[in-house]
Tab-separated table of C-alpha atoms and ligand atoms in Angstrom:
chain	number	residue	atom	x	y	z
A	1	UNK	CA	-0.179	0.008	0.003
A	2	UNK	CA	1.132	3.306	-0.846
A	3	UNK	CA	1.579	5.261	2.776
A	4	UNK	CA	0.867	7.872	1.564
A	5	UNK	CA	-3.111	7.211	0.930
A	6	UNK	CA	-2.909	4.942	3.832
A	7	UNK	CA	-5.141	7.365	5.931
A	8	UNK	CA	-4.202	7.647	10.066
A	9	UNK	CA	-6.996	8.007	12.374
A	10	UNK	CA	-6.355	11.120	14.746
A	11	UNK	CA	-8.808	12.784	17.327
A	12	UNK	CA	-9.252	16.235	17.049
A	13	UNK	CA	-10.378	18.372	20.099
A	14	UNK	CA	-11.004	22.189	19.174
A	15	UNK	CA	-10.849	23.668	23.197
A	16	UNK	CA	-12.228	25.951	24.356
A	17	UNK	CA	-11.452	30.906	23.640
A	18	UNK	CA	-9.995	31.069	20.272
A	19	UNK	CA	-9.125	27.793	20.386
A	20	UNK	CA	-11.942	26.566	17.813
A	21	UNK	CA	-10.836	29.050	15.691
A	22	UNK	CA	-7.067	28.530	14.617
A	23	UNK	CA	-8.142	24.548	14.665
A	24	UNK	CA	-10.446	25.920	12.347
A	25	UNK	CA	-7.477	27.382	9.596
A	26	UNK	CA	-4.778	24.148	10.649
A	27	UNK	CA	-7.294	22.393	9.405
A	28	UNK	CA	-8.043	23.387	6.302
A	29	UNK	CA	-4.342	23.883	5.798
A	30	UNK	CA	-4.108	20.199	6.652
A	31	UNK	CA	-6.313	19.309	3.527
A	32	UNK	CA	-4.896	21.549	1.369
A	33	UNK	CA	-1.727	19.227	1.786
A	34	UNK	CA	-2.845	16.447	1.457
A	35	UNK	CA	-2.298	15.525	5.560
A	36	UNK	CA	-3.259	11.510	6.189
A	37	UNK	CA	-5.117	12.006	9.119
A	38	UNK	CA	-8.981	11.100	9.300
A	39	UNK	CA	-10.402	13.171	12.802
A	40	UNK	CA	-12.594	12.151	14.912
A	41	UNK	CA	-13.254	15.052	16.374
A	42	UNK	CA	-14.025	15.679	20.172
A	43	UNK	CA	-14.871	17.912	22.900
A	44	UNK	CA	-13.015	18.953	26.210
A	45	UNK	CA	-12.446	21.501	28.228
A	46	UNK	CA	-15.211	24.362	28.755
A	47	UNK	CA	-17.248	23.036	26.116
A	48	UNK	CA	-17.838	19.536	27.482
A	49	UNK	CA	-18.613	20.726	31.163
A	50	UNK	CA	-21.203	22.869	29.400
A	51	UNK	CA	-22.505	19.239	27.584
A	52	UNK	CA	-21.360	16.541	29.900
A	53	UNK	CA	-20.859	18.072	32.950
A	54	UNK	CA	-16.898	16.941	32.871
A	55	UNK	CA	-14.184	18.445	30.995
A	56	UNK	CA	-12.374	15.920	30.765
A	57	UNK	CA	-15.727	13.575	28.732
A	58	UNK	CA	-15.740	9.924	28.336
A	59	UNK	CA	-16.030	9.907	24.269
A	60	UNK	CA	-12.590	11.846	24.099
A	61	UNK	CA	-10.856	9.745	26.053
A	62	UNK	CA	-12.036	6.916	24.182
A	63	UNK	CA	-11.018	8.598	20.847
A	64	UNK	CA	-7.647	9.026	22.129
A	65	UNK	CA	-7.402	5.694	23.545
A	66	UNK	CA	-8.574	4.215	19.804
A	67	UNK	CA	-6.582	6.914	18.034
A	68	UNK	CA	-3.365	6.878	19.867
A	69	UNK	CA	-2.500	10.300	17.794
A	70	UNK	CA	-5.181	13.714	19.199
A	71	UNK	CA	-4.437	17.567	17.763
A	72	UNK	CA	-5.756	19.372	20.773
A	73	UNK	CA	-6.842	23.008	20.546
A	74	UNK	CA	-5.843	25.063	24.256
A	75	UNK	CA	-8.331	24.622	27.501
A	76	UNK	CA	-9.746	26.571	29.805
A	77	UNK	CA	-8.850	26.109	33.048
A	78	UNK	CA	-10.272	27.565	35.667
A	79	UNK	CA	-7.628	29.153	38.340
A	80	UNK	CA	-7.291	28.285	42.222
A	81	UNK	CA	-10.621	26.591	42.749
A	82	UNK	CA	-13.128	24.670	40.384
A	83	UNK	CA	-11.826	21.621	37.912
A	84	UNK	CA	-8.470	20.145	37.923
A	85	UNK	CA	-5.885	21.032	34.805
A	86	UNK	CA	-7.508	19.066	31.805
A	87	UNK	CA	-3.980	18.864	30.466
A	88	UNK	CA	-2.982	17.545	33.142
A	89	UNK	CA	-5.192	15.232	33.354
A	90	UNK	CA	-4.980	13.989	29.717
A	91	UNK	CA	-1.493	13.893	30.483
A	92	UNK	CA	-1.946	11.381	33.808
A	93	UNK	CA	-4.170	9.464	31.688
A	94	UNK	CA	-1.856	8.759	28.711
A	95	UNK	CA	1.573	8.352	30.444
A	96	UNK	CA	2.442	10.942	28.038
A	97	UNK	CA	5.917	11.307	29.829
A	98	UNK	CA	7.786	14.152	27.501
A	99	UNK	CA	6.859	17.325	26.277
A	100	UNK	CA	8.718	18.368	23.827
A	101	UNK	CA	8.853	22.116	22.938
A	102	UNK	CA	11.303	23.509	19.353
A	103	UNK	CA	12.106	26.978	19.542
A	104	UNK	CA	14.216	28.301	16.763
A	105	UNK	CA	14.529	32.670	15.223
A	106	UNK	CA	11.853	32.435	12.605
A	107	UNK	CA	11.952	36.036	12.080
A	108	UNK	CA	15.203	37.967	11.770
A	109	UNK	CA	15.302	41.864	13.730
A	110	UNK	CA	14.086	40.114	16.159
A	111	UNK	CA	16.144	40.488	19.288
A	112	UNK	CA	17.887	37.676	19.126
A	113	UNK	CA	19.003	35.249	15.556
A	114	UNK	CA	19.757	31.992	14.999
A	115	UNK	CA	17.879	30.833	18.438
A	116	UNK	CA	17.343	26.847	17.866
A	117	UNK	CA	16.170	24.822	21.054
A	118	UNK	CA	14.095	21.893	22.019
A	119	UNK	CA	13.258	22.338	25.569
A	120	UNK	CA	12.408	18.506	26.959
A	121	UNK	CA	10.088	18.947	30.024
A	122	UNK	CA	9.719	15.582	32.326
A	123	UNK	CA	6.072	15.622	31.904
A	124	UNK	CA	3.365	13.612	35.081
A	125	UNK	CA	6.164	13.911	38.269
A	126	UNK	CA	7.887	17.046	39.982
A	127	UNK	CA	5.155	19.861	41.450
A	128	UNK	CA	2.453	18.982	39.194
A	129	UNK	CA	0.798	15.768	41.138
A	130	UNK	CA	-1.550	16.728	42.459
A	131	UNK	CA	-0.114	17.350	46.193
A	132	UNK	CA	-1.616	20.597	47.187
A	133	UNK	CA	-3.798	21.365	50.009
A	134	UNK	CA	-4.354	23.858	52.016
A	135	UNK	CA	-4.588	23.331	56.023
A	136	UNK	CA	-7.041	25.895	58.086
A	137	UNK	CA	-5.814	27.405	61.236
A	138	UNK	CA	-8.181	29.141	63.138
A	139	UNK	CA	-10.962	30.004	61.006
A	140	UNK	CA	-8.929	31.219	57.997
A	141	UNK	CA	-9.602	28.193	56.291
A	142	UNK	CA	-6.338	28.601	53.883
A	143	UNK	CA	-4.639	29.322	57.702
A	144	UNK	CA	-1.910	27.276	54.599
A	145	UNK	CA	-0.554	26.035	52.018
A	146	UNK	CA	1.571	22.668	51.769
A	147	UNK	CA	2.679	21.555	48.390
A	148	UNK	CA	4.770	18.299	47.993
A	149	UNK	CA	6.895	17.174	44.644
A	150	UNK	CA	7.311	13.973	43.468
A	151	UNK	CA	10.424	12.445	41.184
A	152	UNK	CA	10.968	8.944	40.496
A	153	UNK	CA	14.436	7.493	39.180
A	154	UNK	CA	11.999	5.750	37.332
A	155	UNK	CA	10.438	8.870	35.825
A	156	UNK	CA	13.802	10.605	35.431
A	157	UNK	CA	15.476	8.125	33.590
A	158	UNK	CA	12.588	7.866	31.408
A	159	UNK	CA	12.426	11.459	30.234
A	160	UNK	CA	16.254	11.734	30.096
A	161	UNK	CA	16.887	9.152	27.602
A	162	UNK	CA	13.890	10.078	25.862
A	163	UNK	CA	16.181	12.918	25.653
A	164	UNK	CA	19.551	11.148	24.698
A	165	UNK	CA	18.048	9.896	22.456
A	166	UNK	CA	16.182	11.978	20.881
A	167	UNK	CA	19.659	14.557	20.331
A	168	UNK	CA	21.078	11.463	18.246
A	169	UNK	CA	17.645	10.930	16.454
A	170	UNK	CA	17.536	14.177	15.604
A	171	UNK	CA	21.013	15.663	14.813
A	172	UNK	CA	21.562	17.823	18.372
A	173	UNK	CA	25.014	18.554	20.000
A	174	UNK	CA	24.312	19.358	23.516
A	175	UNK	CA	21.848	18.710	26.071
A	176	UNK	CA	21.944	21.060	28.874
A	177	UNK	CA	20.036	19.386	32.238
A	178	UNK	CA	18.518	22.285	34.460
A	179	UNK	CA	18.083	21.623	38.030
A	180	UNK	CA	17.190	23.162	41.378
A	181	UNK	CA	19.350	20.488	43.581
A	182	UNK	CA	21.360	23.188	44.772
A	183	UNK	CA	18.052	24.209	47.648
A	184	UNK	CA	15.726	20.932	46.522
A	185	UNK	CA	17.920	18.651	46.644
A	186	UNK	CA	16.400	15.266	46.602
A	187	UNK	CA	13.714	16.690	44.759
A	188	UNK	CA	15.149	18.171	41.452
A	189	UNK	CA	18.598	16.287	42.908
A	190	UNK	CA	17.201	12.677	41.452
A	191	UNK	CA	16.592	13.953	38.637
A	192	UNK	CA	20.514	15.715	37.715
A	193	UNK	CA	21.445	12.330	39.102
A	194	UNK	CA	19.948	10.138	37.051
A	195	UNK	CA	20.339	11.816	34.125
A	196	UNK	CA	23.849	12.836	34.552
A	197	UNK	CA	23.737	7.949	34.635
A	198	UNK	CA	21.799	8.111	31.469
A	199	UNK	CA	24.126	10.559	29.736
A	200	UNK	CA	27.039	8.191	30.308
A	201	UNK	CA	25.644	6.055	28.104
A	202	UNK	CA	26.304	8.149	25.467
A	203	UNK	CA	29.478	7.755	24.737
A	204	UNK	CA	30.766	11.764	23.701
A	205	UNK	CA	28.410	11.483	21.029
A	206	UNK	CA	26.164	14.405	22.775
A	207	UNK	CA	28.149	17.043	24.588
A	208	UNK	CA	26.314	17.043	29.051
A	209	UNK	CA	25.828	20.137	31.136
A	210	UNK	CA	24.235	21.616	33.584
A	211	UNK	CA	23.162	24.272	34.599
A	212	UNK	CA	20.728	25.432	37.627
A	213	UNK	CA	17.522	26.761	37.110
A	214	UNK	CA	17.207	30.650	38.204
A	215	UNK	CA	20.959	30.852	36.278
A	216	UNK	CA	20.132	29.017	33.557
A	217	UNK	CA	16.542	31.898	33.132
A	218	UNK	CA	19.786	34.182	33.108
A	219	UNK	CA	21.471	33.015	30.466
A	220	UNK	CA	18.872	32.555	28.404
A	221	UNK	CA	18.167	35.846	27.899
A	222	UNK	CA	21.667	36.804	27.771
A	223	UNK	CA	22.841	34.536	25.485
A	224	UNK	CA	20.594	32.178	23.941
A	225	UNK	CA	22.438	30.238	21.327
A	226	UNK	CA	24.561	28.818	23.555
A	227	UNK	CA	21.688	26.139	24.863
A	228	UNK	CA	20.418	23.627	21.904
A	229	UNK	CA	18.717	20.527	24.248
A	230	UNK	CA	17.456	21.736	27.569
A	231	UNK	CA	16.327	18.592	29.253
A	232	UNK	CA	14.329	19.270	32.599
A	233	UNK	CA	11.755	18.692	35.379
A	234	UNK	CA	8.231	19.677	35.158
A	235	UNK	CA	7.525	23.006	36.736
A	236	UNK	CA	10.787	24.235	35.182
A	237	UNK	CA	10.073	23.417	32.189
A	238	UNK	CA	6.363	24.593	32.350
A	239	UNK	CA	8.427	27.865	32.860
A	240	UNK	CA	11.527	27.626	31.019
A	241	UNK	CA	10.249	26.855	27.728
A	242	UNK	CA	7.324	30.136	27.821
A	243	UNK	CA	10.571	31.558	28.000
A	244	UNK	CA	12.038	30.433	25.163
A	245	UNK	CA	8.512	31.256	23.085
A	246	UNK	CA	9.066	35.087	24.375
A	247	UNK	CA	12.963	34.954	22.550
A	248	UNK	CA	11.509	33.853	19.508
A	249	UNK	CA	8.881	35.926	18.892
A	250	UNK	CA	5.942	34.742	21.662
A	251	UNK	CA	3.780	32.274	22.281
A	252	UNK	CA	2.004	32.480	18.739
A	253	UNK	CA	4.425	30.629	17.530
A	254	UNK	CA	5.319	27.655	19.214
A	255	UNK	CA	4.486	24.236	19.373
A	256	UNK	CA	4.224	21.412	22.241
A	257	UNK	CA	3.740	17.555	21.691
A	258	UNK	CA	3.022	15.462	24.709
A	259	UNK	CA	4.357	12.322	23.967
A	260	UNK	CA	3.822	8.453	25.564
A	261	UNK	CA	4.002	5.098	24.337
A	262	UNK	CA	1.002	4.570	23.480
A	263	UNK	CA	-0.343	7.891	22.691
A	264	UNK	CA	0.651	11.513	21.435
A	265	UNK	CA	-0.909	14.509	21.387
A	266	UNK	CA	-0.109	17.645	20.093
A	267	UNK	CA	-0.695	21.047	20.944
A	268	UNK	CA	0.491	24.563	21.017
A	269	UNK	CA	2.695	26.047	23.896
A	270	UNK	CA	-0.005	28.895	24.293
A	271	UNK	CA	-3.045	29.195	26.700
A	272	UNK	CA	-7.410	30.024	24.858
A	273	UNK	CA	-6.135	33.661	25.356
A	274	UNK	CA	-9.762	34.680	26.295
A	275	UNK	CA	-8.860	37.827	25.856
A	276	UNK	CA	-8.864	37.769	21.762
A	277	UNK	CA	-11.207	34.732	21.494
A	278	UNK	CA	-14.039	35.138	18.856
A	279	UNK	CA	-12.685	38.138	17.415
A	280	UNK	CA	-11.095	36.412	14.838
A	281	UNK	CA	-7.340	37.654	14.789
A	282	UNK	CA	-5.391	35.443	16.820
A	283	UNK	CA	-2.725	33.243	15.374
A	284	UNK	CA	-2.628	30.110	13.925
A	285	UNK	CA	0.976	28.963	13.228
A	286	UNK	CA	1.801	28.267	17.044
A	287	UNK	CA	-0.747	25.275	16.652
A	288	UNK	CA	-0.048	24.753	12.834
A	289	UNK	CA	3.686	24.301	13.733
A	290	UNK	CA	2.401	21.190	16.829
A	291	UNK	CA	0.708	19.744	13.491
A	292	UNK	CA	4.291	20.510	11.802
A	293	UNK	CA	5.072	18.422	14.791
A	294	UNK	CA	2.713	15.614	14.788
A	295	UNK	CA	3.788	15.019	10.877
A	296	UNK	CA	7.059	13.954	11.528
A	297	UNK	CA	5.301	12.055	14.576
A	298	UNK	CA	4.003	9.438	12.006
A	299	UNK	CA	6.607	8.847	9.843
A	300	UNK	CA	5.634	12.430	6.916
A	301	UNK	CA	8.396	14.203	7.988
A	302	UNK	CA	7.915	15.730	4.171
A	303	UNK	CA	4.714	17.759	5.078
A	304	UNK	CA	6.380	18.433	8.002
A	305	UNK	CA	8.638	20.375	6.476
A	306	UNK	CA	5.984	21.771	4.177
A	307	UNK	CA	4.445	23.251	6.316
A	308	UNK	CA	7.380	24.930	8.711
A	309	UNK	CA	8.846	26.340	5.228
A	310	UNK	CA	4.988	27.509	4.271
A	311	UNK	CA	4.710	29.395	7.845
A	312	UNK	CA	8.844	30.732	6.780
A	313	UNK	CA	7.753	31.584	3.691
A	314	UNK	CA	4.158	33.805	5.128
A	315	UNK	CA	6.443	35.524	7.710
A	316	UNK	CA	10.056	36.485	6.500
A	317	UNK	CA	8.817	36.582	2.283
A	318	UNK	CA	5.012	37.701	2.354
A	319	UNK	CA	5.327	39.944	5.542
A	320	UNK	CA	1.791	38.914	6.668
A	321	UNK	CA	2.267	38.838	10.723
A	322	UNK	CA	-0.847	38.591	12.964
A	323	UNK	CA	-1.072	41.420	15.798
A	324	UNK	CA	1.212	40.013	19.078
A	325	UNK	CA	3.481	38.973	15.601
A	326	UNK	CA	3.300	43.579	15.006
A	327	UNK	CA	1.316	43.116	12.053
A	328	UNK	CA	-2.281	43.304	11.210
A	329	UNK	CA	-3.303	40.123	9.278
A	330	UNK	CA	-6.139	38.928	10.986
A	331	UNK	CA	-6.327	34.508	11.227
A	332	UNK	CA	-8.793	34.397	7.240
A	333	UNK	CA	-5.939	35.963	6.579
A	334	UNK	CA	-3.286	34.521	7.709
A	335	UNK	CA	-4.358	31.244	6.573
A	336	UNK	CA	-4.933	32.730	3.397
A	337	UNK	CA	-1.326	33.230	2.663
A	338	UNK	CA	-0.132	29.678	4.623
A	339	UNK	CA	-2.942	28.113	1.741
A	340	UNK	CA	-0.928	30.208	-1.341
A	341	UNK	CA	2.238	29.115	-0.333
A	342	UNK	CA	1.574	25.496	0.849
A	343	UNK	CA	-0.567	25.321	-3.409
A	344	UNK	CA	2.867	27.212	-4.406
B	1	LIG	P1	-3.046	32.958	26.895
B	1	LIG	O1	-1.399	31.406	25.880
B	1	LIG	O2	-3.956	32.191	26.978
B	1	LIG	O3	-2.580	33.723	26.376
B	1	LIG	C1	-1.096	34.857	26.528
B	1	LIG	C2	-1.057	36.046	25.364
B	1	LIG	O4	-1.805	35.319	24.408
B	1	LIG	C3	-2.745	36.716	25.551
B	1	LIG	O5	-2.435	37.981	25.793
B	1	LIG	C4	-2.953	35.735	24.262
B	1	LIG	O6	-4.057	37.172	24.013
B	1	LIG	C5	-2.215	35.827	23.944
B	1	LIG	N1	-1.870	35.227	22.716
B	1	LIG	C6	-2.012	33.315	22.784
B	1	LIG	N2	-2.235	33.038	22.390
B	1	LIG	C7	-2.409	33.599	20.760
B	1	LIG	C8	-2.250	33.263	19.255
B	1	LIG	N3	-2.396	32.307	18.587
B	1	LIG	N4	-2.793	34.034	18.539
B	1	LIG	C9	-1.961	34.965	19.245
B	1	LIG	N5	-1.995	36.065	20.525
B	1	LIG	C10	-2.240	34.703	21.485
B	1	LIG	O7	-2.528	32.261	28.885
B	1	LIG	P2	-3.582	32.478	29.451
B	1	LIG	O8	-4.498	33.823	29.866
B	1	LIG	O9	-2.383	32.846	30.892
B	1	LIG	O10	-4.756	31.753	29.750
B	1	LIG	C11	-5.730	31.261	29.193
B	1	LIG	C12	-6.292	29.878	29.140
B	1	LIG	O11	-5.446	29.139	28.245
B	1	LIG	C13	-5.932	29.801	30.951
B	1	LIG	O12	-8.131	28.643	31.463
B	1	LIG	C14	-5.036	28.319	30.970
B	1	LIG	O13	-5.356	28.493	31.991
B	1	LIG	C15	-5.490	27.972	29.847
B	1	LIG	N6	-3.804	27.528	29.299
B	1	LIG	C16	-4.008	26.071	28.477
B	1	LIG	C17	-3.100	25.581	28.176
B	1	LIG	C18	-3.593	24.198	26.771
B	1	LIG	O14	-4.599	24.395	26.643
B	1	LIG	N7	-2.164	23.794	26.668
B	1	LIG	C19	-1.903	25.757	27.947
B	1	LIG	C20	-1.476	27.454	28.806
B	1	LIG	C21	-3.107	27.861	29.433
B	2	LIG	MG1	2.616	26.674	30.554
């Protein structure tokens, strides 16, 4: 059978806020290049709360169990009380232990040139395990707050292996292990210790260094081109990946992949952007880049390359840019410009 004609079942989650707008754009663009996905559209997030009283309803989980593959719009998580983050629940449900966030300079003339960093974040452990609660003191129900992080040897080993294998496969030269083992000696010490152990299996093929997270945050701003692959824990990865997205033009361009052994979910790094939802001005490029990673993932790197080239051409040659990138194009205009490049 010709691989180009084999359909691959995949779950499609429009999501909240700007989600439906950018998902619609990306699906149109994927159709243009005959991407092999056969979409099973499912709801999650606030849309699902309204219909099923659960932000992550069973039919959606069932679909991902079946397809093992999803493209997902951003989901709104109420701050503080209410529901536990749906994104975190999804990662736990499908054991999506690796979060991969590449960021590279797209537009010349920005603050930095030539940035090409891939951040690989442990996605299931650390301070995101949900041991987080208040303790009442006297009459104050929020008299104290306690949170515990959990990093395991096995979890640290699994993500470190993923990062080193990724580096080898993608021709990367260096991995920087980012931690806070000087203060969180056990919690992030085990991560550092295990990652350094795993590194030994890769000999001299990959250069290895370690950084304390605060120093890393500063060095990313001072001299980002020194970084290649960054390997870090859950919370630090969350924070640093937004910082890295900021170095290359902001959240409107940053894609992410959540990878497990049996499922992979692709999404933009940004959230549901309630401040611009419904206005038709959201930038679909971050989600489109995530779709390009999804193409790579199903061995259609040819399509991934094509998509990344189209994004580059629209930004740099056509100079069609959304408001978050300093332009004034709306979602429709950006989609049209991308369509033209993908046709061309
Ligand atoms: P956000 O990423 O939604 O927005 C931050 C800023 O970036 C806003 O000014 C927004 O307008 C802008 N922005 C984001 N994406 C854009 C795009 N594609 N085009 C143009 N501008 C864009 O972060 P915020 O406001 O902190 O979170 C909003 C909601 O999204 C929260 O409920 C949060 O929990 C959720 N969230 C969901 C994520 C996911 O589903 N993976 C990831 C991050 C946040
Ligand atoms: Mg985040």
